[in-house]
Each structure stands twice: as structure tokens, then as C-alpha cells.
Amino acid sequence: MSKPIRVLVTGAAGQIAYSLLYSIAKGDVFGNNQPLVLVLLDITPMMTVLDGVLMELQDCALPLLTEVIATDKEEVAFKDLDVAILVGSMPRKEGMERKDLLKANVKIFKSQGAALNKFAKKTVKVVVVGNPANTNCLIASKSAPSIPKENFSCLTRLDHNRAKSQIALKVGVTAKDVKNCIIWGNHSSTQYPDVNHAKVKVQGKDVGVYEAVKDDNWLKGDFITTVQQRGAAVIKARKLSSAMSAAKAICDHVRDIWFGTPEGEFISMGVISDGNPYGVPEDLIYSFPVVIKDKKWKLVEGLPINDFSREKMDLTAKELTDEKETAVEFLSSA
């Protein structure tokens, strides 16, 4: 057995973490031979709930779990981390402007970025889940100047999985038969789910999505809006936000960082846009197609972009630029 790795989950008393922690602890993410120290961080009023989560993890009697630490202190939570999964954030409340949400989250992610900078390993991999995820990720990265910005990513894998499953349902195959969907841009309703480069396995043969679906209007219309608004649809139905599917997407995202992407496949994640080949403004955390090898991501280059896609990609980039400007304004005054 190898040496234990330290993995932090923030917002650990929340419902996404409740679906996530068992999967991490039983080996779904880092493999069946990797011992773990799980660090759980939440705010002080949630510590009683967090103690309950801690007890349940102990009661699972999982062989890989060497220690579970529950804390409300950043200096304890961020110490010597190998992986930080930042789930906790200020949720948007009814009547709250996006600007107010950004202001509240700038404080959280500035503080957590500074804690990463001070206490975590410089090799730490940081995944931001808490919304607005792209901009929160950018703030955390800017607040941790000693950690390479390539080590920061935000979760758009849930949107990616949603796109795959919609195509699979339409064609009558399973999600594993669909590959190379792309989510461009922001994890918001401006994101652009793009299937121009995706393939579907139909009767043992890989075919383009447009050929497999045979419904261009659906692909350019309802498919896009369904993926963009899926989170809101889940909230409307469940009266709670996506938790099981979000936890599964986090596992997929982190496992691919750890072990790499399958040969011939790319996935979507929000990463820094410096010097990208797709005309996205620099210094945004923007969702791109990437491949991962040896724990390093690389943009998939050379994909042709048609006018329809270009317009959608620019629209979501504009929203991210506006968010960044607002957040940076708050950052300088925070």
C-alpha cells in the first residue's frame, strides 16, 4: 500500500458532500490501493452535523480510510493537502442578484486561496465546485500565487455528463457509447454544449452525433437548452439542487486528473484560458475540451469552430469577463 494522500472536501456537511464522501473513501476516485486521510471543512454552525458525517464515515469501516478530520479551521483543513475539492460556497438565495452572490463568494475563495497558498503542498490539485464555480476558481487561484494556476480547475463535468446522457437517450444507447461532447465557457445558463465533434457508437461503429441523431433542429435547439437549464429543472422537481449527479461528476473529474483520460477521448473542465487557440479572452477560467496525462491537462487543439458555435462561445466568454471584472473589483476592496 502506498502512503496516504490528504484530500479536503469543503462544505462537508452539505448534501453534495454527503453523496461524494463515501465514493472517495471507498476507492472510486484514487483507486483501491490508495490510503486516504479525509479532511472535512465546514462553517462553525455546521460542526454538529459534520460530527454526524464523521461518525458515519467511521461506521462504514472502509479499509482505505486511515483518518477522518472534521474541522472549521482553515489552518487545519488546508495543511499538506494533495487534493482540495472546494464544494462549499454561499448559495444564491431568493431575490439575490448575481453581483451579491459574487461579493459573498469572493471573500470565501480569497480566504481559501490564501490558506492553500500558506498551508497546502505546491503540487495540490484544486477543484472548485461551489458556484459561480468558474469565477470562484479564478479568485482562489489569484489568491494562491505560489501554486501553479494550471493546478486549479472548476467543475463542468456535470454539464458534460448531462450532454452525453441526453444524446444517449435520444439515440437509444447508453452514456458510455457517447464520447467527446464539449462544454464551452461558464457553468451557468450561457454554457454551450457542443456535439459537433462528438461520436456515438451505433452497432459497433463510431458515427458523428448529427448523423446518429438525424434531428438538426433538436441538436441546435432543445438539446442545448435542456443541458443549460438542467440544474434548474432538478431544483424545480426535487426542491433541492443536484447532489447525486454532482457528486458523480466530481468523482469523474478528479479521477481523470489522477489517472488521465482514456485514449481517444476528451472531457470538459474549466481551466485557465491563457494563450488558448480558441479566441477566448486571457485570464478567465473557461470550460474547454482537455486531455489529461501524468496529472497534467492539455487543451484539445485544432477543432474547427463553425459560426453557430463561435457566437455561443463568445456569449459565455462575455458573461465570464463581466463576472471577473465584478469579482476583481470586490477582491481589491475586500
Coordinates of C-alpha atoms in Angstrom, one line a residue:
M1 CA 0.0 0.0 0.0
S2 CA 1.3 3.5 -0.8
K3 CA 1.5 6.4 1.6
P4 CA -1.9 8.1 2.5
I5 CA -2.8 11.2 0.5
R6 CA -4.6 14.1 2.1
V7 CA -7.9 15.0 0.5
L8 CA -10.0 18.0 1.6
V9 CA -13.7 18.4 0.9
T10 CA -15.2 21.8 1.9
G11 CA -18.9 22.3 2.6
A12 CA -18.6 18.8 4.0
A13 CA -21.8 18.9 6.0
G14 CA -23.8 19.7 2.8
Q15 CA -25.8 17.4 0.6
I16 CA -23.3 17.1 -2.3
A17 CA -20.6 16.1 0.1
Y18 CA -22.9 13.5 1.6
S19 CA -23.2 11.8 -1.8
L20 CA -19.4 12.4 -2.5
L21 CA -17.5 11.3 0.6
Y22 CA -18.4 7.6 0.5
S23 CA -17.3 7.3 -3.1
I24 CA -13.9 8.9 -2.4
A25 CA -13.4 6.9 0.8
K26 CA -14.1 3.5 -0.8
G27 CA -11.7 4.0 -3.6
D28 CA -13.8 5.1 -6.6
V29 CA -11.6 8.1 -7.2
F30 CA -8.0 7.4 -6.3
G31 CA -8.1 3.6 -6.7
N32 CA -8.4 0.6 -4.5
N33 CA -4.8 0.7 -3.2
Q34 CA -4.6 4.3 -2.2
P35 CA -5.0 5.0 1.5
L36 CA -6.6 8.4 2.4
V37 CA -6.8 11.0 5.1
L38 CA -10.1 12.7 4.5
V39 CA -10.3 16.3 5.8
L40 CA -13.8 17.8 6.2
L41 CA -14.2 21.5 6.5
D42 CA -17.4 23.5 7.1
I43 CA -18.5 26.6 8.9
T44 CA -18.8 26.6 12.7
P45 CA -22.7 26.4 12.9
M46 CA -22.5 23.1 10.9
M47 CA -20.0 21.4 13.2
T48 CA -22.6 19.2 14.9
V49 CA -23.9 18.0 11.6
L50 CA -20.3 17.4 10.5
D51 CA -19.7 15.3 13.6
G52 CA -22.5 13.1 12.4
V53 CA -20.9 12.7 9.0
L54 CA -17.6 11.9 10.6
M55 CA -19.3 9.1 12.7
E56 CA -20.9 7.7 9.6
L57 CA -17.6 7.5 7.7
Q58 CA -16.1 5.7 10.7
D59 CA -19.1 3.4 10.8
C60 CA -18.6 2.5 7.1
A61 CA -15.4 0.6 8.3
L62 CA -13.6 1.4 5.0
P63 CA -10.2 -0.2 4.6
L64 CA -8.6 2.8 2.7
L65 CA -9.6 5.4 5.3
T66 CA -6.7 5.9 7.7
E67 CA -8.1 9.1 9.3
V68 CA -11.0 11.5 9.1
I69 CA -10.5 15.1 10.4
A70 CA -13.6 17.3 10.8
T71 CA -12.8 21.0 11.4
D72 CA -14.0 24.6 11.0
K73 CA -10.4 25.9 10.9
E74 CA -8.6 26.7 7.6
E75 CA -5.1 26.2 9.0
V76 CA -6.1 22.6 10.0
A77 CA -8.1 21.9 6.8
F78 CA -5.5 23.1 4.2
K79 CA -2.4 21.7 5.8
D80 CA -0.2 19.5 3.4
L81 CA -3.0 18.8 1.0
D82 CA -2.7 16.6 -2.1
V83 CA -6.2 17.4 -3.4
A84 CA -8.7 20.1 -2.4
I85 CA -12.3 19.8 -3.5
L86 CA -14.0 23.1 -2.8
V87 CA -17.7 22.3 -2.7
G88 CA -18.8 24.9 0.0
S89 CA -19.9 28.3 -1.2
M90 CA -22.5 30.9 -0.4
P91 CA -25.6 29.7 -2.3
R92 CA -27.8 32.1 -4.2
K93 CA -30.9 33.0 -2.1
E94 CA -34.2 34.1 -3.5
G95 CA -34.1 37.7 -4.7
M96 CA -30.3 37.8 -4.6
E97 CA -28.5 39.5 -7.5
R98 CA -25.6 37.6 -9.1
K99 CA -23.5 40.5 -8.0
D100 CA -24.4 39.9 -4.4
L101 CA -23.5 36.3 -4.8
L102 CA -20.1 37.1 -6.3
K103 CA -19.4 39.5 -3.5
A104 CA -20.1 36.9 -0.8
N105 CA -18.1 34.3 -2.6
V106 CA -15.0 36.5 -3.3
K107 CA -14.5 36.6 0.5
I108 CA -14.7 32.9 0.9
F109 CA -12.5 31.9 -2.1
K110 CA -9.9 34.7 -1.4
S111 CA -9.6 33.3 2.1
Q112 CA -9.4 29.7 1.0
G113 CA -6.9 30.6 -1.8
A114 CA -4.7 32.3 0.8
A115 CA -4.9 29.2 3.0
L116 CA -4.0 26.9 0.1
N117 CA -1.0 29.2 -0.6
K118 CA 0.1 29.1 3.0
F119 CA -0.5 25.5 4.1
A120 CA -1.1 23.1 1.2
K121 CA 1.6 21.3 -0.9
K122 CA 2.6 23.3 -4.0
T123 CA 1.6 20.3 -6.1
V124 CA -2.0 20.3 -4.7
K125 CA -4.8 19.8 -7.3
V126 CA -7.7 22.2 -6.6
V127 CA -11.2 21.6 -7.9
V128 CA -13.8 24.3 -7.4
V129 CA -17.4 23.1 -7.4
G130 CA -19.2 25.9 -5.4
N131 CA -21.0 28.4 -7.7
P132 CA -20.3 30.6 -9.5
A133 CA -17.6 27.9 -10.0
N134 CA -15.5 29.5 -12.8
T135 CA -15.1 32.8 -11.1
N136 CA -14.7 31.3 -7.6
C137 CA -11.9 29.2 -9.1
L138 CA -10.2 32.3 -10.6
I139 CA -10.3 34.1 -7.3
A140 CA -8.9 31.1 -5.4
S141 CA -6.1 30.8 -8.0
K142 CA -5.3 34.6 -7.8
S143 CA -5.2 34.3 -4.0
A144 CA -2.6 31.4 -4.2
P145 CA 0.2 32.9 -6.3
S146 CA 2.7 30.2 -5.2
I147 CA 0.6 27.3 -6.6
P148 CA 0.6 26.9 -10.5
K149 CA -2.6 28.2 -12.0
E150 CA -2.7 25.0 -14.1
N151 CA -3.4 23.2 -10.8
F152 CA -6.8 24.9 -10.5
S153 CA -9.9 23.7 -12.3
C154 CA -13.6 24.0 -11.9
L155 CA -16.4 21.5 -12.4
T156 CA -18.2 21.5 -15.8
R157 CA -18.2 17.7 -15.8
L158 CA -21.8 17.6 -14.6
D159 CA -22.8 19.6 -17.7
H160 CA -20.7 17.3 -19.9
N161 CA -22.3 14.2 -18.4
R162 CA -25.8 15.8 -18.9
A163 CA -24.9 16.4 -22.6
K164 CA -23.7 12.8 -23.0
S165 CA -26.8 11.4 -21.4
Q166 CA -29.2 13.5 -23.5
I167 CA -27.6 12.2 -26.7
A168 CA -27.6 8.6 -25.4
L169 CA -31.3 8.9 -24.6
K170 CA -32.1 10.3 -28.0
V171 CA -30.2 7.7 -29.9
G172 CA -31.2 4.8 -27.6
V173 CA -27.7 3.8 -26.5
T174 CA -26.0 4.1 -23.0
A175 CA -23.9 7.1 -22.0
K176 CA -20.7 5.0 -22.4
D177 CA -21.4 4.9 -26.2
V178 CA -21.2 8.7 -26.4
K179 CA -17.8 10.5 -26.3
N180 CA -16.2 13.9 -27.0
C181 CA -19.0 16.2 -26.1
I182 CA -17.7 19.6 -25.2
I183 CA -19.0 22.2 -22.7
W184 CA -17.6 25.6 -23.6
G185 CA -17.5 28.5 -21.2
N186 CA -19.3 29.2 -17.9
H187 CA -21.0 26.7 -15.6
S188 CA -24.2 28.8 -16.0
S189 CA -27.2 29.0 -18.4
T190 CA -24.9 30.6 -21.0
Q191 CA -22.7 27.5 -21.3
Y192 CA -22.5 26.0 -24.8
P193 CA -22.9 22.2 -25.0
D194 CA -21.3 21.4 -28.4
V195 CA -21.6 18.0 -30.1
N196 CA -20.1 18.9 -33.5
H197 CA -17.0 16.8 -32.6
A198 CA -18.8 14.1 -30.6
K199 CA -19.2 10.5 -31.6
V200 CA -21.8 7.9 -30.8
K201 CA -21.2 4.1 -31.0
V202 CA -24.1 2.7 -33.1
Q203 CA -24.0 -1.1 -33.9
G204 CA -20.2 -1.2 -33.1
K205 CA -19.3 1.8 -35.3
D206 CA -18.4 5.4 -34.2
V207 CA -20.6 7.9 -36.1
G208 CA -21.0 11.7 -35.7
V209 CA -23.8 12.9 -33.4
Y210 CA -25.6 14.7 -36.2
E211 CA -25.6 11.5 -38.3
A212 CA -26.7 9.4 -35.3
V213 CA -29.5 11.7 -34.1
K214 CA -30.8 12.8 -37.5
D215 CA -32.6 15.8 -36.0
D216 CA -30.6 19.0 -36.5
N217 CA -33.3 21.3 -35.1
W218 CA -33.3 19.4 -31.8
L219 CA -29.5 19.4 -31.6
K220 CA -29.4 23.2 -32.2
G221 CA -32.4 24.0 -30.0
D222 CA -34.0 21.8 -27.3
F223 CA -30.8 19.8 -26.7
I224 CA -28.8 22.9 -25.8
T225 CA -31.5 24.5 -23.6
T226 CA -32.1 21.2 -21.8
V227 CA -28.4 20.9 -20.8
Q228 CA -28.2 24.6 -20.0
Q229 CA -31.2 24.6 -17.7
R230 CA -31.0 21.0 -16.3
G231 CA -29.9 22.3 -12.9
A232 CA -32.9 24.5 -12.5
A233 CA -35.2 21.6 -13.7
V234 CA -33.8 19.3 -11.0
I235 CA -34.4 22.0 -8.3
K236 CA -38.0 22.5 -9.6
A237 CA -38.6 18.8 -9.3
R238 CA -36.7 17.9 -6.2
K239 CA -36.9 21.2 -4.4
L240 CA -33.2 20.7 -3.8
S241 CA -30.2 21.1 -6.2
S242 CA -28.4 18.3 -7.9
A243 CA -26.4 16.3 -5.4
M244 CA -26.0 12.6 -6.6
S245 CA -25.2 13.6 -10.1
A246 CA -22.9 16.5 -8.9
A247 CA -21.0 14.0 -6.7
K248 CA -20.6 11.6 -9.5
A249 CA -19.3 14.3 -11.8
I250 CA -16.8 15.4 -9.1
C251 CA -15.6 11.8 -8.9
D252 CA -15.2 11.6 -12.7
H253 CA -13.3 14.9 -12.8
V254 CA -10.9 14.1 -10.0
R255 CA -10.3 10.5 -11.2
D256 CA -9.4 11.8 -14.7
I257 CA -6.9 14.3 -13.2
W258 CA -5.4 11.5 -11.1
F259 CA -5.3 8.7 -13.7
G260 CA -5.6 10.5 -17.1
T261 CA -8.3 10.5 -19.8
P262 CA -9.0 7.3 -21.9
E263 CA -7.1 7.1 -25.2
G264 CA -9.0 8.9 -28.0
E265 CA -11.4 10.7 -25.6
F266 CA -11.5 14.3 -24.2
I267 CA -13.5 15.7 -21.4
S268 CA -14.7 19.2 -20.4
M269 CA -13.3 21.2 -17.5
G270 CA -12.9 24.8 -16.5
V271 CA -9.3 25.8 -16.8
I272 CA -7.2 29.0 -17.2
S273 CA -7.6 30.5 -20.7
D274 CA -4.1 31.9 -21.1
G275 CA -2.8 31.5 -24.7
N276 CA -5.7 29.2 -25.8
P277 CA -6.2 28.6 -29.5
Y278 CA -10.0 29.3 -29.5
G279 CA -10.0 33.1 -29.2
V280 CA -11.2 33.1 -25.6
P281 CA -10.0 36.2 -23.7
E282 CA -7.0 35.5 -21.5
D283 CA -7.1 35.0 -17.7
L284 CA -10.6 33.5 -17.5
I285 CA -11.5 30.1 -16.1
Y286 CA -13.3 28.8 -19.1
S287 CA -14.5 25.3 -19.9
F288 CA -12.6 23.7 -22.7
P289 CA -12.1 20.2 -24.1
V290 CA -9.0 18.7 -22.5
V291 CA -7.0 15.5 -22.4
I292 CA -5.1 14.6 -19.2
K293 CA -1.9 12.6 -18.8
D294 CA 0.5 12.4 -15.8
K295 CA -1.8 14.6 -13.8
K296 CA -1.4 17.5 -16.4
W297 CA -4.2 18.7 -18.6
K298 CA -3.7 19.8 -22.2
L299 CA -6.2 21.7 -24.4
V300 CA -7.5 19.7 -27.4
E301 CA -6.4 22.0 -30.3
G302 CA -7.4 22.3 -33.9
L303 CA -11.1 21.6 -33.6
P304 CA -12.9 23.5 -36.4
I305 CA -15.4 26.0 -35.0
N306 CA -18.4 27.0 -37.1
D307 CA -20.3 30.3 -36.9
F308 CA -23.1 28.9 -34.8
S309 CA -20.5 27.7 -32.2
R310 CA -18.4 30.8 -32.3
E311 CA -21.4 33.0 -31.4
K312 CA -22.3 30.8 -28.4
M313 CA -18.7 30.6 -27.2
D314 CA -18.3 34.4 -27.4
L315 CA -21.6 34.9 -25.4
T316 CA -20.5 32.7 -22.5
A317 CA -17.0 34.3 -22.6
K318 CA -18.6 37.8 -22.3
E319 CA -20.5 36.7 -19.2
L320 CA -17.3 35.3 -17.6
T321 CA -15.5 38.6 -18.4
D322 CA -18.2 40.6 -16.7
E323 CA -18.2 38.3 -13.7
K324 CA -14.4 38.5 -13.5
E325 CA -14.5 42.3 -13.6
T326 CA -17.1 42.4 -10.8
A327 CA -15.2 39.9 -8.7
V328 CA -11.8 41.6 -9.1
E329 CA -13.4 44.9 -8.1
F330 CA -14.6 43.2 -4.9
L331 CA -11.2 41.4 -4.5
S332 CA -9.3 44.7 -4.4
S333 CA -11.7 46.2 -1.9
A334 CA -12.0 43.0 0.2

